[in-house]
mmCIF file of C-alpha atoms and ligand atoms in Angstrom:
data_model
loop_
_atom_site.group_PDB
_atom_site.id
_atom_site.type_symbol
_atom_site.label_atom_id
_atom_site.label_comp_id
_atom_site.label_asym_id
_atom_site.label_seq_id
_atom_site.Cartn_x
_atom_site.Cartn_y
_atom_site.Cartn_z
ATOM 1 C CA MET A 1 93.809 110.737 90.540
ATOM 2 C CA THR A 2 97.331 109.802 89.582
ATOM 3 C CA ARG A 3 100.198 111.068 87.328
ATOM 4 C CA ASP A 4 100.147 107.820 85.255
ATOM 5 C CA GLY A 5 96.179 107.843 85.107
ATOM 6 C CA LEU A 6 96.302 111.332 83.667
ATOM 7 C CA PHE A 7 99.126 110.200 80.939
ATOM 8 C CA ALA A 8 97.290 106.810 80.168
ATOM 9 C CA CYS A 9 94.298 108.945 79.136
ATOM 10 C CA ILE A 10 96.070 111.437 77.284
ATOM 11 C CA ASP A 11 97.931 108.727 75.372
ATOM 12 C CA ALA A 12 94.552 106.799 74.668
ATOM 13 C CA GLY A 13 93.792 110.046 72.651
ATOM 14 C CA ALA A 14 91.233 111.769 74.977
ATOM 15 C CA GLY A 15 90.025 115.171 73.610
ATOM 16 C CA ALA A 16 90.610 116.450 77.258
ATOM 17 C CA VAL A 17 91.266 115.047 80.468
ATOM 18 C CA VAL A 18 89.539 116.427 83.783
ATOM 19 C CA ALA A 19 91.768 115.212 86.737
ATOM 20 C CA LYS A 20 90.138 114.032 89.841
ATOM 21 C CA SER A 21 88.421 116.771 92.005
ATOM 22 C CA VAL A 22 89.956 117.999 95.221
ATOM 23 C CA ASN A 23 88.846 120.588 97.719
ATOM 24 C CA GLU A 24 89.759 122.196 101.012
ATOM 25 C CA SER A 25 87.887 119.703 103.427
ATOM 26 C CA ALA A 26 90.006 117.023 105.156
ATOM 27 C CA ALA A 27 86.611 115.173 105.587
ATOM 28 C CA ALA A 28 86.266 114.897 101.960
ATOM 29 C CA ARG A 29 90.005 113.187 101.681
ATOM 30 C CA ARG A 30 89.394 110.899 104.433
ATOM 31 C CA GLN A 31 86.190 109.943 102.546
ATOM 32 C CA LEU A 32 88.186 108.186 99.952
ATOM 33 C CA ASP A 33 88.931 105.751 102.819
ATOM 34 C CA ILE A 34 85.494 104.565 102.613
ATOM 35 C CA ALA A 35 85.093 104.350 98.836
ATOM 36 C CA ASP A 36 83.548 101.428 97.269
ATOM 37 C CA TYR A 37 82.313 100.306 94.062
ATOM 38 C CA ALA A 38 79.545 97.920 93.399
ATOM 39 C CA PHE A 39 78.931 96.974 89.241
ATOM 40 C CA VAL A 40 75.298 95.966 88.917
ATOM 41 C CA SER A 41 74.029 93.859 85.687
ATOM 42 C CA PRO A 42 71.349 95.227 83.774
ATOM 43 C CA GLY A 43 69.164 92.471 85.726
ATOM 44 C CA GLY A 44 70.540 94.182 89.137
ATOM 45 C CA ALA A 45 72.800 91.346 90.206
ATOM 46 C CA VAL A 46 76.034 92.777 91.697
ATOM 47 C CA ARG A 47 79.107 91.736 89.628
ATOM 48 C CA PRO A 48 81.967 89.560 91.385
ATOM 49 C CA PRO A 49 85.432 91.756 91.475
ATOM 50 C CA GLY A 50 86.826 92.257 88.185
ATOM 51 C CA ALA A 51 83.743 91.000 86.017
ATOM 52 C CA ALA A 52 82.137 94.018 85.243
ATOM 53 C CA ARG A 53 80.617 94.785 81.666
ATOM 54 C CA LEU A 54 80.252 97.883 79.811
ATOM 55 C CA GLY A 55 76.427 97.684 80.058
ATOM 56 C CA ASP A 56 76.635 97.807 84.032
ATOM 57 C CA GLY A 57 75.380 100.323 86.289
ATOM 58 C CA LEU A 58 77.805 101.477 89.051
ATOM 59 C CA LEU A 59 76.885 102.275 92.651
ATOM 60 C CA ASN A 60 79.494 103.731 94.632
ATOM 61 C CA ARG A 61 80.770 105.764 97.445
ATOM 62 C CA SER A 62 83.869 108.326 96.745
ATOM 63 C CA GLY A 63 86.213 110.790 98.111
ATOM 64 C CA LEU A 64 88.590 113.125 96.758
ATOM 65 C CA ALA A 65 92.190 113.067 96.046
ATOM 66 C CA GLN A 66 94.263 112.626 99.258
ATOM 67 C CA VAL A 67 97.059 115.110 98.232
ATOM 68 C CA ASP A 68 98.127 118.491 99.600
ATOM 69 C CA LEU A 69 97.232 121.212 96.971
ATOM 70 C CA ASP A 70 101.005 121.770 96.187
ATOM 71 C CA GLU A 71 101.627 118.318 95.315
ATOM 72 C CA TRP A 72 98.538 118.195 93.330
ATOM 73 C CA LEU A 73 99.488 121.196 91.413
ATOM 74 C CA ALA A 74 102.574 119.421 90.681
ATOM 75 C CA VAL A 75 100.546 116.441 89.157
ATOM 76 C CA LEU A 76 98.429 118.865 87.377
ATOM 77 C CA SER A 77 101.462 120.465 85.856
ATOM 78 C CA ASP A 78 103.123 117.298 84.702
ATOM 79 C CA GLY A 79 99.771 116.327 83.161
ATOM 80 C CA VAL A 80 99.686 119.517 81.210
ATOM 81 C CA ALA A 81 103.141 119.285 79.869
ATOM 82 C CA HIS A 82 102.349 115.854 78.763
ATOM 83 C CA GLY A 83 99.206 116.740 77.276
ATOM 84 C CA ALA A 84 100.024 120.009 75.466
ATOM 85 C CA PRO A 85 102.320 118.687 72.919
ATOM 86 C CA ARG A 86 99.636 115.909 72.161
ATOM 87 C CA GLY A 87 96.945 118.489 71.879
ATOM 88 C CA CYS A 88 95.182 117.140 74.954
ATOM 89 C CA PRO A 89 94.484 119.983 77.661
ATOM 90 C CA VAL A 90 94.461 118.626 81.305
ATOM 91 C CA ILE A 91 91.634 120.518 83.623
ATOM 92 C CA GLY A 92 91.931 120.939 87.162
ATOM 93 C CA SER A 93 88.667 119.927 89.074
ATOM 94 C CA ILE A 94 87.145 121.447 92.314
ATOM 95 C CA THR A 95 84.257 119.531 93.819
ATOM 96 C CA LEU A 96 82.616 122.276 96.022
ATOM 97 C CA GLY A 97 82.894 122.505 99.734
ATOM 98 C CA GLU A 98 82.916 126.260 100.965
ATOM 99 C CA PRO A 99 82.821 128.614 97.805
ATOM 100 C CA SER A 100 85.537 130.936 99.215
ATOM 101 C CA ALA A 101 87.940 127.957 99.697
ATOM 102 C CA ALA A 102 87.157 126.747 96.047
ATOM 103 C CA ALA A 103 88.026 130.263 94.955
ATOM 104 C CA ARG A 104 91.295 130.045 96.558
ATOM 105 C CA ILE A 105 92.051 126.258 95.340
ATOM 106 C CA GLY A 106 90.686 127.655 91.662
ATOM 107 C CA ARG A 107 93.073 130.693 91.905
ATOM 108 C CA ALA A 108 96.161 128.483 92.500
ATOM 109 C CA MET A 109 94.896 125.726 89.988
ATOM 110 C CA ALA A 110 94.710 128.277 87.089
ATOM 111 C CA THR A 111 98.341 128.936 87.585
ATOM 112 C CA VAL A 112 99.273 125.606 86.113
ATOM 113 C CA VAL A 113 95.960 124.309 84.108
ATOM 114 C CA PRO A 114 94.321 125.987 81.001
ATOM 115 C CA ALA A 115 90.697 125.443 82.640
ATOM 116 C CA VAL A 116 89.266 124.565 85.856
ATOM 117 C CA GLU A 117 85.888 122.558 86.409
ATOM 118 C CA LEU A 118 83.774 123.348 89.293
ATOM 119 C CA ASN A 119 81.609 120.332 90.249
ATOM 120 C CA ILE A 120 78.433 121.468 92.390
ATOM 121 C CA GLY A 121 76.340 118.337 91.558
ATOM 122 C CA ALA A 122 78.290 115.620 93.500
ATOM 123 C CA PRO A 123 75.336 113.524 94.634
ATOM 124 C CA HIS A 124 77.529 112.470 97.805
ATOM 125 C CA GLY A 125 76.778 116.046 98.915
ATOM 126 C CA ARG A 126 73.332 114.299 100.134
ATOM 127 C CA GLU A 127 75.237 111.733 102.318
ATOM 128 C CA ALA A 128 78.186 113.712 103.447
ATOM 129 C CA HIS A 129 78.736 117.375 104.143
ATOM 130 C CA ALA A 130 82.463 117.348 103.012
ATOM 131 C CA VAL A 131 81.277 118.296 99.467
ATOM 132 C CA ARG A 132 78.052 120.167 98.312
ATOM 133 C CA GLN A 133 75.223 119.582 95.810
ATOM 134 C CA LEU A 134 73.545 122.877 94.981
ATOM 135 C CA THR A 135 70.083 122.570 93.671
ATOM 136 C CA GLU A 136 68.813 125.928 94.035
ATOM 137 C CA VAL A 137 69.411 129.080 91.582
ATOM 138 C CA ASP A 138 70.645 131.665 94.346
ATOM 139 C CA ALA A 139 73.291 129.082 95.867
ATOM 140 C CA VAL A 140 74.504 128.192 92.050
ATOM 141 C CA GLY A 141 74.840 131.783 91.134
ATOM 142 C CA GLU A 142 76.351 132.737 94.256
ATOM 143 C CA ALA A 143 79.139 129.784 94.224
ATOM 144 C CA VAL A 144 80.072 130.274 90.690
ATOM 145 C CA ARG A 145 80.414 134.070 90.967
ATOM 146 C CA THR A 146 82.830 133.459 93.964
ATOM 147 C CA VAL A 147 84.860 131.152 91.969
ATOM 148 C CA ARG A 148 84.641 132.983 88.663
ATOM 149 C CA ASP A 149 85.966 136.178 90.353
ATOM 150 C CA ALA A 150 89.151 134.313 91.357
ATOM 151 C CA VAL A 151 89.824 132.268 88.375
ATOM 152 C CA ASP A 152 91.344 133.661 85.214
ATOM 153 C CA VAL A 153 91.157 130.741 83.016
ATOM 154 C CA PRO A 154 87.920 129.282 81.393
ATOM 155 C CA LEU A 155 85.525 127.908 84.055
ATOM 156 C CA PHE A 156 83.333 125.048 83.410
ATOM 157 C CA VAL A 157 80.397 124.282 85.810
ATOM 158 C CA LYS A 158 79.162 120.591 86.401
ATOM 159 C CA LEU A 159 75.589 120.706 87.525
ATOM 160 C CA PRO A 160 73.402 118.111 89.301
ATOM 161 C CA GLY A 161 70.786 115.998 87.383
ATOM 162 C CA GLN A 162 68.626 115.720 90.343
ATOM 163 C CA ALA A 163 66.953 119.248 90.612
ATOM 164 C CA SER A 164 63.835 120.542 89.824
ATOM 165 C CA ASP A 165 64.873 123.032 87.121
ATOM 166 C CA VAL A 166 68.384 122.112 85.704
ATOM 167 C CA VAL A 167 67.959 124.675 82.948
ATOM 168 C CA ALA A 168 67.556 127.317 85.458
ATOM 169 C CA LEU A 169 70.576 126.237 87.093
ATOM 170 C CA ALA A 170 72.589 126.333 83.940
ATOM 171 C CA ARG A 171 71.144 129.913 83.338
ATOM 172 C CA ALA A 172 72.183 130.993 86.788
ATOM 173 C CA ALA A 173 75.857 129.256 86.286
ATOM 174 C CA ARG A 174 76.213 131.059 83.115
ATOM 175 C CA SER A 175 75.092 134.563 84.233
ATOM 176 C CA ALA A 176 77.531 134.112 87.083
ATOM 177 C CA GLY A 177 80.322 133.770 84.502
ATOM 178 C CA ALA A 178 80.528 130.224 83.640
ATOM 179 C CA ASP A 179 82.274 129.746 80.272
ATOM 180 C CA ALA A 180 80.660 126.124 79.941
ATOM 181 C CA VAL A 181 78.118 124.102 81.687
ATOM 182 C CA GLY A 182 78.284 120.175 82.449
ATOM 183 C CA LEU A 183 75.127 118.465 82.327
ATOM 184 C CA VAL A 184 74.491 116.312 84.693
ATOM 185 C CA GLY A 185 76.021 114.829 87.830
ATOM 186 C CA ARG A 186 75.191 111.213 88.765
ATOM 187 C CA TYR A 187 72.026 110.444 90.695
ATOM 188 C CA PRO A 188 71.820 109.358 94.121
ATOM 189 C CA GLY A 189 71.138 105.777 94.396
ATOM 190 C CA PHE A 190 70.086 102.921 96.759
ATOM 191 C CA LEU A 191 70.062 99.410 96.161
ATOM 192 C CA PRO A 192 68.728 96.367 98.382
ATOM 193 C CA ASP A 193 70.808 93.129 98.197
ATOM 194 C CA LEU A 194 67.692 91.057 98.950
ATOM 195 C CA ASP A 195 69.662 89.223 101.659
ATOM 196 C CA GLY A 196 68.302 91.971 104.310
ATOM 197 C CA GLY A 197 71.084 94.727 103.527
ATOM 198 C CA ALA A 198 71.942 97.181 101.201
ATOM 199 C CA VAL A 199 74.468 96.995 98.419
ATOM 200 C CA LEU A 200 77.615 99.090 99.689
ATOM 201 C CA GLY A 201 75.741 99.200 103.134
ATOM 202 C CA SER A 202 74.650 102.856 102.313
ATOM 203 C CA TRP A 203 73.308 104.960 99.805
ATOM 204 C CA GLY A 204 75.757 105.997 96.938
ATOM 205 C CA ALA A 205 76.056 107.608 93.642
ATOM 206 C CA TRP A 206 74.584 106.054 90.437
ATOM 207 C CA SER A 207 75.396 105.805 86.548
ATOM 208 C CA ALA A 208 74.220 103.406 84.323
ATOM 209 C CA PRO A 209 73.188 103.431 80.716
ATOM 210 C CA GLY A 210 69.799 103.788 81.601
ATOM 211 C CA CYS A 211 70.555 107.382 82.878
ATOM 212 C CA LEU A 212 71.555 108.148 79.141
ATOM 213 C CA PRO A 213 67.902 109.796 78.111
ATOM 214 C CA MET A 214 67.811 111.397 81.553
ATOM 215 C CA SER A 215 71.133 113.302 81.103
ATOM 216 C CA LEU A 216 70.035 113.816 77.431
ATOM 217 C CA TYR A 217 66.763 115.599 78.486
ATOM 218 C CA TRP A 218 68.794 118.261 80.385
ATOM 219 C CA VAL A 219 71.597 118.622 77.904
ATOM 220 C CA SER A 220 68.488 119.382 74.994
ATOM 221 C CA LYS A 221 66.397 121.673 77.178
ATOM 222 C CA THR A 222 69.761 123.606 78.176
ATOM 223 C CA ARG A 223 70.443 123.928 74.429
ATOM 224 C CA LEU A 224 67.219 124.926 73.439
ATOM 225 C CA ALA A 225 67.023 127.554 76.351
ATOM 226 C CA LEU A 226 70.675 128.922 76.084
ATOM 227 C CA GLY A 227 71.194 128.488 72.564
ATOM 228 C CA PRO A 228 74.107 127.098 70.796
ATOM 229 C CA GLY A 229 76.541 130.107 71.871
ATOM 230 C CA VAL A 230 76.799 128.381 75.186
ATOM 231 C CA PRO A 231 79.070 125.373 75.050
ATOM 232 C CA LEU A 232 77.535 122.170 77.071
ATOM 233 C CA ILE A 233 79.633 119.169 78.321
ATOM 234 C CA GLY A 234 77.588 116.050 78.451
ATOM 235 C CA THR A 235 77.855 113.361 81.113
ATOM 236 C CA ASN A 236 76.265 110.506 82.888
ATOM 237 C CA GLY A 237 75.500 107.501 80.739
ATOM 238 C CA ALA A 238 77.889 107.439 77.772
ATOM 239 C CA ARG A 239 79.385 104.049 77.429
ATOM 240 C CA THR A 240 79.731 103.688 73.607
ATOM 241 C CA ALA A 241 80.517 105.967 70.703
ATOM 242 C CA ASP A 242 76.964 106.042 69.827
ATOM 243 C CA ASP A 243 76.094 107.259 73.013
ATOM 244 C CA VAL A 244 78.673 110.257 72.599
ATOM 245 C CA LEU A 245 76.889 110.745 69.432
ATOM 246 C CA ARG A 246 73.658 111.118 71.140
ATOM 247 C CA PHE A 247 75.104 113.509 73.649
ATOM 248 C CA LEU A 248 76.271 115.561 71.017
ATOM 249 C CA ALA A 249 73.028 115.376 68.930
ATOM 250 C CA SER A 250 71.334 116.692 71.830
ATOM 251 C CA GLY A 251 73.489 119.841 71.975
ATOM 252 C CA ALA A 252 76.601 119.060 74.172
ATOM 253 C CA SER A 253 79.841 119.987 72.385
ATOM 254 C CA ALA A 254 82.069 117.703 74.441
ATOM 255 C CA VAL A 255 81.365 114.481 76.354
ATOM 256 C CA GLU A 256 82.633 113.351 79.978
ATOM 257 C CA VAL A 257 83.108 109.827 80.526
ATOM 258 C CA VAL A 258 84.223 108.023 83.734
ATOM 259 C CA THR A 259 82.228 104.960 84.484
ATOM 260 C CA ALA A 260 83.173 103.138 80.786
ATOM 261 C CA LEU A 261 86.882 103.768 81.752
ATOM 262 C CA TRP A 262 86.517 102.219 85.120
ATOM 263 C CA ILE A 263 85.139 99.068 83.340
ATOM 264 C CA GLU A 264 87.271 98.831 80.268
ATOM 265 C CA GLY A 265 90.298 101.081 80.963
ATOM 266 C CA PRO A 266 91.946 103.912 78.971
ATOM 267 C CA GLY A 267 91.416 101.672 75.879
ATOM 268 C CA VAL A 268 87.918 102.668 75.674
ATOM 269 C CA ILE A 269 88.630 106.366 74.797
ATOM 270 C CA ALA A 270 90.334 105.338 71.601
ATOM 271 C CA GLU A 271 87.243 103.456 70.692
ATOM 272 C CA LEU A 272 84.986 106.290 71.504
ATOM 273 C CA VAL A 273 86.960 108.978 69.569
ATOM 274 C CA ALA A 274 87.176 106.723 66.701
ATOM 275 C CA GLY A 275 83.455 106.529 66.436
ATOM 276 C CA LEU A 276 83.476 110.234 65.886
ATOM 277 C CA GLU A 277 85.846 109.981 62.937
ATOM 278 C CA GLY A 278 84.746 111.945 59.733
ATOM 279 C CA LEU A 279 81.975 113.632 61.756
ATOM 280 C CA ASP A 280 81.003 117.460 60.885
ATOM 281 C CA LEU A 281 80.717 118.223 64.684
ATOM 282 C CA ALA A 282 79.750 121.980 63.800
ATOM 283 C CA GLU A 283 76.838 120.315 61.764
ATOM 284 C CA PHE A 284 76.039 117.358 64.097
ATOM 285 C CA VAL A 285 76.086 119.120 67.747
ATOM 286 C CA GLY A 286 72.223 119.726 68.432
ATOM 287 C CA SER A 287 71.092 118.020 65.136
ATOM 288 C CA ALA A 288 68.536 116.068 67.012
ATOM 289 C CA LEU A 289 66.656 119.085 68.166
ATOM 290 C CA ALA A 290 65.107 119.930 64.944
ATOM 291 C CA GLY A 291 63.196 116.758 65.041
ATOM 292 C CA ALA A 292 61.798 117.230 68.671
ATOM 293 C CA ARG A 293 58.567 119.027 69.285
ATOM 294 C CA GLU A 294 56.838 120.367 72.338
ATOM 295 C CA TYR A 295 53.630 117.968 72.930
ATOM 296 C CA ALA A 296 51.186 120.565 71.802
ATOM 297 C CA GLU A 297 52.836 120.512 68.037
ATOM 298 C CA VAL A 298 52.848 116.739 67.632
ATOM 299 C CA PRO A 299 50.322 115.963 65.211
ATOM 300 C CA PRO A 300 47.637 112.873 66.207
ATOM 301 C CA VAL A 301 49.492 109.734 66.062
ATOM 302 C CA ARG A 302 47.704 106.316 64.884
ATOM 303 C CA PRO A 303 47.841 103.700 67.523
ATOM 304 C CA PRO A 304 49.903 100.926 66.157
ATOM 305 C CA ALA A 305 47.778 97.742 65.779
ATOM 306 C CA TRP A 306 50.403 95.838 68.204
ATOM 307 C CA LEU A 307 49.240 97.832 70.764
ATOM 308 C CA PRO A 308 45.596 96.851 71.544
ATOM 309 C CA TYR A 309 45.484 97.787 75.005
ATOM 310 C CA THR A 310 46.527 101.339 74.061
ATOM 311 C CA ALA A 311 44.354 101.457 71.170
ATOM 312 C CA ARG A 312 41.350 100.480 73.593
ATOM 313 C CA LEU A 313 42.038 103.429 75.938
ATOM 314 C CA ARG A 314 42.234 105.791 73.274
ATOM 315 C CA SER A 315 38.972 104.862 71.805
ATOM 316 C CA SER A 316 37.635 105.059 75.295
ATOM 317 C CA GLY A 317 38.846 108.751 75.424
ATOM 318 C CA ARG A 318 41.516 107.710 78.265
HETATM 319 C C1 FMN B 401 84.602 106.420 90.655
HETATM 320 C C2 FMN B 401 84.192 107.860 90.241
HETATM 321 C C3 FMN B 401 84.782 109.015 91.045
HETATM 322 C C4 FMN B 401 84.352 110.260 90.335
HETATM 323 N N1 FMN B 401 85.056 111.401 90.840
HETATM 324 C C5 FMN B 401 84.568 112.759 90.338
HETATM 325 C C6 FMN B 401 85.260 113.648 90.909
HETATM 326 O O1 FMN B 401 86.263 113.807 91.591
HETATM 327 N N2 FMN B 401 84.930 114.968 90.539
HETATM 328 C C7 FMN B 401 83.943 114.951 89.534
HETATM 329 O O2 FMN B 401 83.554 115.934 89.043
HETATM 330 N N3 FMN B 401 83.161 113.805 89.113
HETATM 331 C C8 FMN B 401 83.446 112.755 89.530
HETATM 332 N N4 FMN B 401 82.800 111.516 89.139
HETATM 333 C C9 FMN B 401 81.589 111.985 88.008
HETATM 334 C C10 FMN B 401 82.265 111.869 86.639
HETATM 335 O O3 FMN B 401 82.952 112.799 86.289
HETATM 336 C C11 FMN B 401 80.777 111.829 85.800
HETATM 337 O O4 FMN B 401 80.296 112.891 85.465
HETATM 338 C C12 FMN B 401 79.999 110.606 86.197
HETATM 339 O O5 FMN B 401 80.358 109.381 86.576
HETATM 340 C C13 FMN B 401 78.974 110.335 84.875
HETATM 341 O O6 FMN B 401 79.436 109.844 83.913
HETATM 342 P P1 FMN B 401 79.730 108.496 83.513
HETATM 343 O O7 FMN B 401 78.250 107.907 83.265
HETATM 344 O O8 FMN B 401 80.576 108.449 82.093
HETATM 345 O O9 FMN B 401 80.203 107.893 84.561
HETATM 346 C C14 FMN B 401 83.138 110.429 89.369
HETATM 347 C C15 FMN B 401 82.764 109.296 88.828
HETATM 348 C C16 FMN B 401 83.055 107.970 89.336
HETATM 349 C C17 FMN B 401 82.131 106.704 88.668
#
């Protein structure tokens, strides 16, 4: 969200940096005043401030950058200038409010950045109307087309994870002109604190290592449905280099990481990038799909001896 933050990610070796989202709504900016973050241990305990670990979940409320568009374009422009000689594109981001306003902002952004990301999947959209989460094909098509028509640089569209058919949303985004599709936004979350209250005192957005297979479900299904020609950007649940590899093996050709960065700082980027060294990406992307079958194609499996209860169920035909 700051010039220094963008520079730090570029200097840490990120392949690209997506800047904080903006939109037209004053309410979305005010919402940043109630931003709050709870890092939650795998056992469900909220960590004291500063004690977060990489394996924690994050429940948070958040808002959008509190800057005027002109001021923001200047920050993006400085980021682009710093990133370009280091081979790191800086990408502008809009979290959807009204599609026509997103188009206007996207057109202005495209004068300074080499690509724009449109987030239509923010779970905060369920709690506050300053940002919108689109979960229906028609609405996705309409919003993406409106922004596409205004933006003359590549357009990436980030989709929600919580929709009945994310593959259909990806297809709609692509048909409406998205150059790449981001899969998937965080999930809405709620966590009682067991003292009679709720962590953060509200609902929030949830990301955790356990979200990884849920994100990979949609990445892999979308890769199969749309084919290797449609670039997918994986997000939600990558904390380690192995997680990044799992996104790639499922069909993503880039991976967006945020919570790990919040916990570890920009240094984590260098570790994630180092984990990809020597990898033949063209070969590796989507490689897990060769070993994945529809249920109907899976041959009968012998129940393992250590699962007596399951074996009993099978022999009784259940
Ligand atoms: C504190 C915080 C702020 C975020 N702000 C934005 C944002 O402004 N725009 C956006 O598209 N996504 C935003 N995200 C979502 C991330 O881009 C990312 O998709 C999500 O956190 C899942 O990836 P992760 O598991 O690596 O965190 C934010 C996430 C966090 C944790």
